Short mmCIF file of C-alpha atoms and ligand atoms in Angstrom, two decimals:
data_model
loop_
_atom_site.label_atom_id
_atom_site.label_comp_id
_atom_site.label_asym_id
_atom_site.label_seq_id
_atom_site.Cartn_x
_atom_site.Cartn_y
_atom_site.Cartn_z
CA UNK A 531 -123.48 91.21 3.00
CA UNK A 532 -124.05 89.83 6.68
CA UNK A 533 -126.49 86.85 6.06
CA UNK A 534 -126.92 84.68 9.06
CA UNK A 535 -130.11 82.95 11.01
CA UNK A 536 -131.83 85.99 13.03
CA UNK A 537 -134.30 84.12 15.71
CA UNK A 538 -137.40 86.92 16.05
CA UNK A 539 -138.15 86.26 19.23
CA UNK A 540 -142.36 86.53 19.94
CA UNK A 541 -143.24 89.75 22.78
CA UNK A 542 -145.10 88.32 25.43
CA UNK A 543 -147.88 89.62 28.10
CA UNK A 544 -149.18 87.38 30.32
CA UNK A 545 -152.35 88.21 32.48
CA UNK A 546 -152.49 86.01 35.15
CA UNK A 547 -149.27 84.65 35.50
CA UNK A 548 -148.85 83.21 38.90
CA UNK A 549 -151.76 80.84 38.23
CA UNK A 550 -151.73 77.14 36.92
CA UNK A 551 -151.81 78.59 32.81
CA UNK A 552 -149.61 81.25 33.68
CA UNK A 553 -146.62 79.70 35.77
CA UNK A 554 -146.84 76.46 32.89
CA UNK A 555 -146.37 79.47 30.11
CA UNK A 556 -143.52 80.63 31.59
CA UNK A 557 -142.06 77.06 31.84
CA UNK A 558 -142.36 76.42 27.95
CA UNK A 559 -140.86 80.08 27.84
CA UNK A 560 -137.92 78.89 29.94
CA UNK A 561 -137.45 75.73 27.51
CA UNK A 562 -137.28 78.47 24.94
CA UNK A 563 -135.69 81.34 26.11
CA UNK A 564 -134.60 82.45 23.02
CA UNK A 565 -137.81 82.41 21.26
CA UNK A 566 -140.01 84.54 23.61
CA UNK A 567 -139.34 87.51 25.58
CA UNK A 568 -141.53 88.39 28.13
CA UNK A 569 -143.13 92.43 28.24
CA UNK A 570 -145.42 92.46 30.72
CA UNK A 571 -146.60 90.03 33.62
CA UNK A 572 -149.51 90.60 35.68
CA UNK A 573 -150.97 88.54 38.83
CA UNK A 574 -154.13 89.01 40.92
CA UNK A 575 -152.92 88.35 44.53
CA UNK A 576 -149.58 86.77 44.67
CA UNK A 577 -147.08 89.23 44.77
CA UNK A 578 -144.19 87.36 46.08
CA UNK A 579 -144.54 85.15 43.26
CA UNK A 580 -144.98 87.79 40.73
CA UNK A 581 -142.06 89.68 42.04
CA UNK A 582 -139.89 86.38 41.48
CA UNK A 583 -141.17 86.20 37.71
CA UNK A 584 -140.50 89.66 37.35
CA UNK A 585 -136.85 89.54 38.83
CA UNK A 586 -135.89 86.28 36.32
CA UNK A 587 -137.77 87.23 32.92
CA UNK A 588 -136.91 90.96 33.00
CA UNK A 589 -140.24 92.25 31.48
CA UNK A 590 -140.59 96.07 30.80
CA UNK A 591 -144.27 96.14 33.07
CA UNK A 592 -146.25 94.61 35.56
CA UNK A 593 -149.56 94.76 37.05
CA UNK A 594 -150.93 93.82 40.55
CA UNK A 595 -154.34 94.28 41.91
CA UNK A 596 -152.97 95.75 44.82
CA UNK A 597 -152.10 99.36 44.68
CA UNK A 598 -149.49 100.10 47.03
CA UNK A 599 -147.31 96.90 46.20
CA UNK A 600 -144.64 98.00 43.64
CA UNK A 601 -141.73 96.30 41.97
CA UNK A 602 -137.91 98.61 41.01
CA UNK A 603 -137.57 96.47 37.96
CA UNK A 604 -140.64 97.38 36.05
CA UNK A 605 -142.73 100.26 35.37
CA UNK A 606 -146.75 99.59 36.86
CA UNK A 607 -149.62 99.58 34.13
CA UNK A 608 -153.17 99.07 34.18
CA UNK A 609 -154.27 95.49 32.60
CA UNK A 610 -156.02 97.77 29.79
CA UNK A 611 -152.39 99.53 29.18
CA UNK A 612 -150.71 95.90 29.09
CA UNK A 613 -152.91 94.53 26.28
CA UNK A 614 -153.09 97.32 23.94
CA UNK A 615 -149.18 97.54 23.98
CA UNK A 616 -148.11 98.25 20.40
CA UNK A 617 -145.03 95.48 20.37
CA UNK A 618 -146.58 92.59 21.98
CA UNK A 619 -147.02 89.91 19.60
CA UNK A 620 -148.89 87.67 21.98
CA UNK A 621 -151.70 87.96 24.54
CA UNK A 622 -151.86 85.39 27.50
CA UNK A 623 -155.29 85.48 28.75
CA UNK A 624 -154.91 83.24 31.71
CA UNK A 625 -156.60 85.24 34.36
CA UNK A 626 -159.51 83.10 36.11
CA UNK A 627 -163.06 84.44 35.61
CA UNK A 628 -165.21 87.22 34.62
CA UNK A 629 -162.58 89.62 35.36
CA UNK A 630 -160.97 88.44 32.66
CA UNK A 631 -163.50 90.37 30.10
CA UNK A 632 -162.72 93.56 29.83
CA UNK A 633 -158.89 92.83 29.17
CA UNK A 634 -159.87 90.50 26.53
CA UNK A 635 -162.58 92.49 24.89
CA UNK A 636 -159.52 95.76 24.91
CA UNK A 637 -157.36 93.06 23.29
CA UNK A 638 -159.69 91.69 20.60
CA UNK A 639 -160.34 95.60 19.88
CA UNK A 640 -156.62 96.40 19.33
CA UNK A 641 -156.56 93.31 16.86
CA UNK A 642 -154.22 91.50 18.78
CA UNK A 643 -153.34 87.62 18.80
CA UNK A 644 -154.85 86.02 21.55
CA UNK A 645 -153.94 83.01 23.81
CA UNK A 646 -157.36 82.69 25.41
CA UNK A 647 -157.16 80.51 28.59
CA UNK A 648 -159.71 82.57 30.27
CA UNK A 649 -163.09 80.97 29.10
CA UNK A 650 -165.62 82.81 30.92
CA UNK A 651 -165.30 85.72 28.26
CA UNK A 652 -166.31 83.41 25.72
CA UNK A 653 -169.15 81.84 27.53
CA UNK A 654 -170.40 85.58 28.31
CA UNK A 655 -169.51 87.70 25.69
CA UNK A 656 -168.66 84.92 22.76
CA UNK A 657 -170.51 85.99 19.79
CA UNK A 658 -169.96 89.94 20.35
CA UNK A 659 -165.75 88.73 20.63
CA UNK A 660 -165.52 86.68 17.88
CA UNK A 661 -167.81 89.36 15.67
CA UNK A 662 -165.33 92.30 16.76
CA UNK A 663 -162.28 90.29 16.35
CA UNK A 664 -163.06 89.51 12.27
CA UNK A 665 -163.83 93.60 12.52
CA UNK A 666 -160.01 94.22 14.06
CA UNK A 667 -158.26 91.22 12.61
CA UNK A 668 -157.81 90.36 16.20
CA UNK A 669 -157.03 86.19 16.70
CA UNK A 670 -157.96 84.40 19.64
CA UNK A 671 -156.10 80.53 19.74
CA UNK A 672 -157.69 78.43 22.57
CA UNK A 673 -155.44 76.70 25.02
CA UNK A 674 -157.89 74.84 26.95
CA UNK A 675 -156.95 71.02 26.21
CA UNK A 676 -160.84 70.42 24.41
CA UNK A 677 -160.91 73.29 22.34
CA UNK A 678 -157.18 73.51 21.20
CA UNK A 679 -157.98 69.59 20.30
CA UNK A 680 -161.02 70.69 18.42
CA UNK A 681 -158.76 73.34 16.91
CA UNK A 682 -155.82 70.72 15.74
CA UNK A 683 -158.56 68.11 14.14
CA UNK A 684 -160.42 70.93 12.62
CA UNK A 685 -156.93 72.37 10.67
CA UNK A 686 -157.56 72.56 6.96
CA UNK A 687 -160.65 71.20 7.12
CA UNK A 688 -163.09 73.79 8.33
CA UNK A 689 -166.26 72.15 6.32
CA UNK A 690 -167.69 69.44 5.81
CA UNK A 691 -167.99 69.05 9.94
CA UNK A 692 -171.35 67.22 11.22
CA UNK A 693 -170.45 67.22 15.16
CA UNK A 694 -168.00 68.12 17.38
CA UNK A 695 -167.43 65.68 20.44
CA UNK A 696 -165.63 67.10 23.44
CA UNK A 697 -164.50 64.44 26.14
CA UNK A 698 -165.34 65.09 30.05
CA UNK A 699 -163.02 63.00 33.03
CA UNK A 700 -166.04 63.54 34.86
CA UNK A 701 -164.00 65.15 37.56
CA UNK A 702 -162.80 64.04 41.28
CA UNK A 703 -166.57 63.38 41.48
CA UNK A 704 -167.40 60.70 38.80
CA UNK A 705 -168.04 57.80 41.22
CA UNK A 706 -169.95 59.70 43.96
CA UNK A 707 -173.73 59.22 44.08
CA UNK A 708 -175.96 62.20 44.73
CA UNK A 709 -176.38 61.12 48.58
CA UNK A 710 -172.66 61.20 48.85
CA UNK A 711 -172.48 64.33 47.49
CA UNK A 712 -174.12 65.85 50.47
CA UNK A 713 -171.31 66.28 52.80
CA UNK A 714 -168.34 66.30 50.43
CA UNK A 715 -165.44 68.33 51.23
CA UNK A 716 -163.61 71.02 49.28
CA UNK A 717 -160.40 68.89 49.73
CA UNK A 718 -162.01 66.14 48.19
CA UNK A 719 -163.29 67.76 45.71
CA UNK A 720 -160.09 69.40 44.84
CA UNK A 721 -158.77 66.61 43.94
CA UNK A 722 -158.88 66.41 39.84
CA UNK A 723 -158.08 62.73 38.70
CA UNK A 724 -156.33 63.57 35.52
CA UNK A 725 -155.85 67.38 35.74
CA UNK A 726 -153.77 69.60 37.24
CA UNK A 727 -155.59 73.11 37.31
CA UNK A 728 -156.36 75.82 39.26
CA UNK A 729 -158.89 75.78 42.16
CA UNK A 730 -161.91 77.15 40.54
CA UNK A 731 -161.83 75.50 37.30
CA UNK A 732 -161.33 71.76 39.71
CA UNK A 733 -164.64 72.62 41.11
CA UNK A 734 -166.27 73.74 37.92
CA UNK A 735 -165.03 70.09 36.76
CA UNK A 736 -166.73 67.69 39.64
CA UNK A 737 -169.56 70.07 38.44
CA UNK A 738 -169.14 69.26 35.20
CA UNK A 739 -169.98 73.28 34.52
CA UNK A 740 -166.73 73.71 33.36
CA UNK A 741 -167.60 71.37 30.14
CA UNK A 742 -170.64 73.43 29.47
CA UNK A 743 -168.61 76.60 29.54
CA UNK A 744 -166.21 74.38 27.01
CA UNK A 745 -169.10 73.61 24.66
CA UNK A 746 -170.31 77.25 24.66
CA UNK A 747 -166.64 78.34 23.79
CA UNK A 748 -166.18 75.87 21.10
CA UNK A 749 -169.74 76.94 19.66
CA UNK A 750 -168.13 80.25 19.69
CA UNK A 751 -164.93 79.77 18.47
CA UNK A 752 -165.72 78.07 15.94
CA UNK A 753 -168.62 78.43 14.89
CA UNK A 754 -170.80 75.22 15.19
CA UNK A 755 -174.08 75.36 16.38
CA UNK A 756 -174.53 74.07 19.68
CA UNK A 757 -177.29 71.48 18.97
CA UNK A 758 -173.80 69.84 16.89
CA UNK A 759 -171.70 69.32 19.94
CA UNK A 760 -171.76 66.57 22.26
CA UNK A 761 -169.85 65.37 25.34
CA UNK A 762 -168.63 62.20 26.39
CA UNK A 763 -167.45 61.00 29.76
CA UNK A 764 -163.89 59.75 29.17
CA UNK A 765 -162.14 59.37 32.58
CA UNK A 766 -158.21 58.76 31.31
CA UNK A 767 -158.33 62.10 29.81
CA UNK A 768 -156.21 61.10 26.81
CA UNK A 769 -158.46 61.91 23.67
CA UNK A 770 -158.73 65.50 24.45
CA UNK A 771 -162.04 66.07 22.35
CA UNK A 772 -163.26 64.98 18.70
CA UNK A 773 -164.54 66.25 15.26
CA UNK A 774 -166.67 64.21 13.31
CA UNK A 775 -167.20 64.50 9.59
CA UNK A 776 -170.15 64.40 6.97
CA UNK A 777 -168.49 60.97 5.52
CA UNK A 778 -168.86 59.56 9.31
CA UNK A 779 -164.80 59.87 10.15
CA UNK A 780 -164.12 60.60 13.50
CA UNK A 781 -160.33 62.82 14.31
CA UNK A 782 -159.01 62.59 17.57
CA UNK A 783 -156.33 64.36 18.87
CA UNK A 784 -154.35 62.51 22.16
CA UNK A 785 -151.96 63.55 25.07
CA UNK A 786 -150.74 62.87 27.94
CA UNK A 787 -152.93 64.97 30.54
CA UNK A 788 -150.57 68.20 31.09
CA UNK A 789 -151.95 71.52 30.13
CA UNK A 790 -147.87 72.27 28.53
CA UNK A 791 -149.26 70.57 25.19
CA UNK A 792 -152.19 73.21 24.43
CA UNK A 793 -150.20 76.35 25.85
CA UNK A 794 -146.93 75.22 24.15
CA UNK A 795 -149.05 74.74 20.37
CA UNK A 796 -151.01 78.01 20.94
CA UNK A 797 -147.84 80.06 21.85
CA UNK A 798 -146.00 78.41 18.49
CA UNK A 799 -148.83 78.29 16.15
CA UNK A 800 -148.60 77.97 13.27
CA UNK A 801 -144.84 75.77 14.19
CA UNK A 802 -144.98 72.74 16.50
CA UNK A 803 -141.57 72.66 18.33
CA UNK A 804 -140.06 69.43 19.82
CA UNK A 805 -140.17 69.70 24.00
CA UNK A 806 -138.12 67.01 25.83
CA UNK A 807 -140.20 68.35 29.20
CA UNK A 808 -143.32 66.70 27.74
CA UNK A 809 -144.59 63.56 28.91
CA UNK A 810 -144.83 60.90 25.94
CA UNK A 811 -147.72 59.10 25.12
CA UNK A 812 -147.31 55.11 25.02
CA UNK A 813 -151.25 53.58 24.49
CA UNK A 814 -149.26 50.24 24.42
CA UNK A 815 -148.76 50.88 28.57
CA UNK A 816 -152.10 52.35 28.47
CA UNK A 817 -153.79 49.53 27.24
CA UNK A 818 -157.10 50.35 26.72
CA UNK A 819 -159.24 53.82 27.10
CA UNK A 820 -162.86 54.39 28.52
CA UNK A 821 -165.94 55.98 26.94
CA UNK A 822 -169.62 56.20 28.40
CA UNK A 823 -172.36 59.11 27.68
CA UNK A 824 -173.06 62.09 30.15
CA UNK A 825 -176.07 60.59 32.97
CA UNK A 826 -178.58 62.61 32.33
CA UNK A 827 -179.55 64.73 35.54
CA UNK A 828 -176.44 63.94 37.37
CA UNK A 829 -174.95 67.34 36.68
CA UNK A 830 -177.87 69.63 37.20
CA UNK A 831 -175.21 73.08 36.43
CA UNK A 832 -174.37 71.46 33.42
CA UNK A 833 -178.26 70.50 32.35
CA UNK A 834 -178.59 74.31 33.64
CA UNK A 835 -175.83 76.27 31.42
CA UNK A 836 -176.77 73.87 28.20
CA UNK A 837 -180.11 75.37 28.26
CA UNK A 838 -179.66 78.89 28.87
CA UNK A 839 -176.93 78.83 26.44
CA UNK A 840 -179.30 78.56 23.85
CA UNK A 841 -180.42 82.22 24.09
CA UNK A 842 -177.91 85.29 23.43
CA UNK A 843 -178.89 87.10 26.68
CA UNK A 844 -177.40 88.09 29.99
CA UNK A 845 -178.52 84.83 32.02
CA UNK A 846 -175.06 83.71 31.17
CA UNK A 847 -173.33 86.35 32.36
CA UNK A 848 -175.19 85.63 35.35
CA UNK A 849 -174.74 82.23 35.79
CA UNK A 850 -170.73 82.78 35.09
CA UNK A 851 -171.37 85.70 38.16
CA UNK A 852 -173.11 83.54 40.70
CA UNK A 853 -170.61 80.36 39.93
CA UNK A 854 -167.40 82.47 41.09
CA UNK A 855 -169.75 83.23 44.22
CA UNK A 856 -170.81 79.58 45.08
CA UNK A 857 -167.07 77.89 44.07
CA UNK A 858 -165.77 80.62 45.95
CA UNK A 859 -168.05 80.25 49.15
CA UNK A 860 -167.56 76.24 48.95
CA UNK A 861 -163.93 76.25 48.92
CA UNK A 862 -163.97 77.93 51.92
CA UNK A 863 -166.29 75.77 53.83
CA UNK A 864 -169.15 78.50 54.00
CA UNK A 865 -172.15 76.44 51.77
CA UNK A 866 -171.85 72.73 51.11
CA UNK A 867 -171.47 71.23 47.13
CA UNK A 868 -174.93 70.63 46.31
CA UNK A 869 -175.78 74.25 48.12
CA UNK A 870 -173.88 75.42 44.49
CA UNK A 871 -176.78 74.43 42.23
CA UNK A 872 -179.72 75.32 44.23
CA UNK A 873 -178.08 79.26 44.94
CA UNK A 874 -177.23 79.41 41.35
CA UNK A 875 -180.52 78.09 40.34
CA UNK A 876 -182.47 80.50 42.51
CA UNK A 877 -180.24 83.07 41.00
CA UNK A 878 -181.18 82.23 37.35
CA UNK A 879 -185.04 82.30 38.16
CA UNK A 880 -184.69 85.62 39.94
CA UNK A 881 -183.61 87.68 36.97
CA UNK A 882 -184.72 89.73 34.26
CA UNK A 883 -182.64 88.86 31.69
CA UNK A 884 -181.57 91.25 28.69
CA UNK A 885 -181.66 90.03 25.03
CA UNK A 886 -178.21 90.89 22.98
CA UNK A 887 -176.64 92.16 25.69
CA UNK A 888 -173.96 95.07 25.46
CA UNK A 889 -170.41 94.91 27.50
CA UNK A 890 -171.78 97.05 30.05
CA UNK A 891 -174.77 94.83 30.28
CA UNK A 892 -172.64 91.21 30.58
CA UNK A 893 -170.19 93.32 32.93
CA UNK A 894 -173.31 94.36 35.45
CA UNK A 895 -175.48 90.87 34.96
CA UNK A 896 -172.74 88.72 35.99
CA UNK A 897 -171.65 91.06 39.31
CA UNK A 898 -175.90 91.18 40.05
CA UNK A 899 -175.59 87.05 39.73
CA UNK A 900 -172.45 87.30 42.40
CA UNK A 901 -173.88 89.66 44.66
CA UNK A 902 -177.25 87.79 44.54
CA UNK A 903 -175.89 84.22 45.45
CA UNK A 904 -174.37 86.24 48.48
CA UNK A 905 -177.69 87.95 49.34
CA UNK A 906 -179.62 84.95 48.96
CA UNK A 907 -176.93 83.61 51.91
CA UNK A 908 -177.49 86.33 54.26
CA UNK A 909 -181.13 85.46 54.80
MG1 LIG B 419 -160.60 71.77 29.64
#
């Protein structure tokens, strides 16, 4: 009898991978290359890139928005087609924004396992996801740094939790007052102190909407109330959220700031695997680390989100909608920052919003909350 070690290597799609989650997958993947191998790759705009990835991991399929671009090496297939493949093992969701739903929602339906990078399905469509996915056995890991931190402390311990405490750096903003605010530029903005992210979720940081959208995931994920989670400015960005206990004990879990630490656990879970690549953490150099509460009405998005969260209905969706619109329109120098909350706000106040929302529902409020923000411009 032949009895050696066989290495089952995990099948791998990844939505979105010329962006920041994406291209830092495919790192850990190289680091590994025996322990992955990659079946599909898909990218929104950057085909060069995507062509590169394609030509060095070998995948069987690809997928780019654009029709007429094709690739020899792999076989084209819709992002619906990619998900529901029966031999992938793992799902990288790491598309940006609320394009990313119905991929996600095929992929929860097909019971699949679920690296979930993409957070605006989970701020739109959260409860209906993580209802279907107990339905399909479908498993969705988080890989954003405060989740997959809430995630770690949380292991084995699922009761017994009073609070959940997610940390903020406050983003490239933190030290600006609101008069400075008024003539900030996207550079400036783009900026992150600790971070090293993509474009959109940078801006949804100085607006401190991206924490709200973390807090509404958590909720989601797993299951806390949101009344039970709180954030707390914490500007070195090396306790990546907390979980507090019934007895009063706090867990932390800490890092160095690089996004490699949540992707690598979620694409290795339930193993933790040893990474030379990774930066260590000495708190001895560090010396000492920061804490102060959120000011209230300093982030007006965030104020915003945290109380339309409350309800399940479409203002959301809309909200997720009319933020793509307004980061979008500010990166490219058409509105100025604090132009962002007043469009979204007027956006908010302008719908009628839909109580338990369906797909189709989420799908069409948060393209009416784009298309509005860009109306509401015209004028
Ligand atoms: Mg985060």
């Amino acid at each position: 009898m032949d009895i050696g070690i066989y290495i089952v290597s995990k099948k791998i799609v990844i939505l979105g991978s010329t962006g920041s989650v994406g291209t830092q997958c495919l790192e850990i993947i190289r680091n590994f290359p025996d322990d992955f191998s990659v079946l599909g790759l898909s990218a929104g705009k950057n085909f060069k890139l995507l062509k590169e990835q394609v030509q060095e991991f070998s995948p069987k399929y690809f997928f780019i928005e654009n029709y007429d671009q094709n690739i020899e090496e792999a076989k084209k297939i819709s992002l619906e087609e990619m998900v529901t493949l029966e031999d992938v093992d793992l799902v990288v969701m790491a598309l940006s924004g609320s394009i990313g739903l119905v991929p996600v929602h095929e992929a929860v339906n097909s019971g699949k396992t679920i690296i979930l990078a993409n957070k605006e399905s989970m701020v739109m469509a959260g409860k209906m996801l993580v209802e279907k996915a107990k339905l399909t056995g479908a498993t969705i890991l988080p890989v954003d740094s405060e989740p997959s931190a809430i995630w770690q402390c949380m292991m084995g311990e699922r009761k017994n939790i009073s609070k959940l405490i997610l940390t903020a750096s406050g983003g490239s903003l933190r030290n600006y007052s609101i008069n400075e605010l008024k003539n900030i530029s996207p550079e400036l903005v783009l900026k992150h102190p600790t971070w090293n992210m993509g474009a959109k979720i940078t801006v949804d940081s100085a607006t401190l909407l991206n924490k709200a959208f973390e807090v509404i995931e958590s909720s989601n994920l797993f299951s806390v109330p949101l009344n039970n989670i709180d954030v707390l400015i914490h500007p070195e960005s090396i306790v990546h959220s907390l979980v507090e206990f019934i007895d009063g004990n706090l867990k932390a879990l800490l890092s160095i700031p690089d996004m490699r630490f949540p992707i690598q656990y979620a694409m290795f879970f339930p193993d933790r695997k040893a990474n030379v690549e990774l930066p260590e953490c000495n708190l001895a150099e560090l010396g000492s680390l920061n804490f102060s509460p959120v000011i209230p009405g300093k982030y007006p998005l965030f104020d915003m989100a945290m109380s339309i969260a409350q309800n399940n209905n479409s203002l959301m969706s809309v909200l997720v909608g009319a933020d793509e619109a307004v980061v979008d329109l500010f990166i490219n120098g058409k509105i100025k920052f604090l132009d962002m909350n007043y469009l979204i706000e007027k956006t908010i106040q302008s719908h009628q919003s839909i109580k338990n929302p369906s797909l189709e529902d989420i799908k069409n409020a948060s393209e009416w909350g784009f298309n509005n923000v860009h109306q509401l411009i015209d004028i």
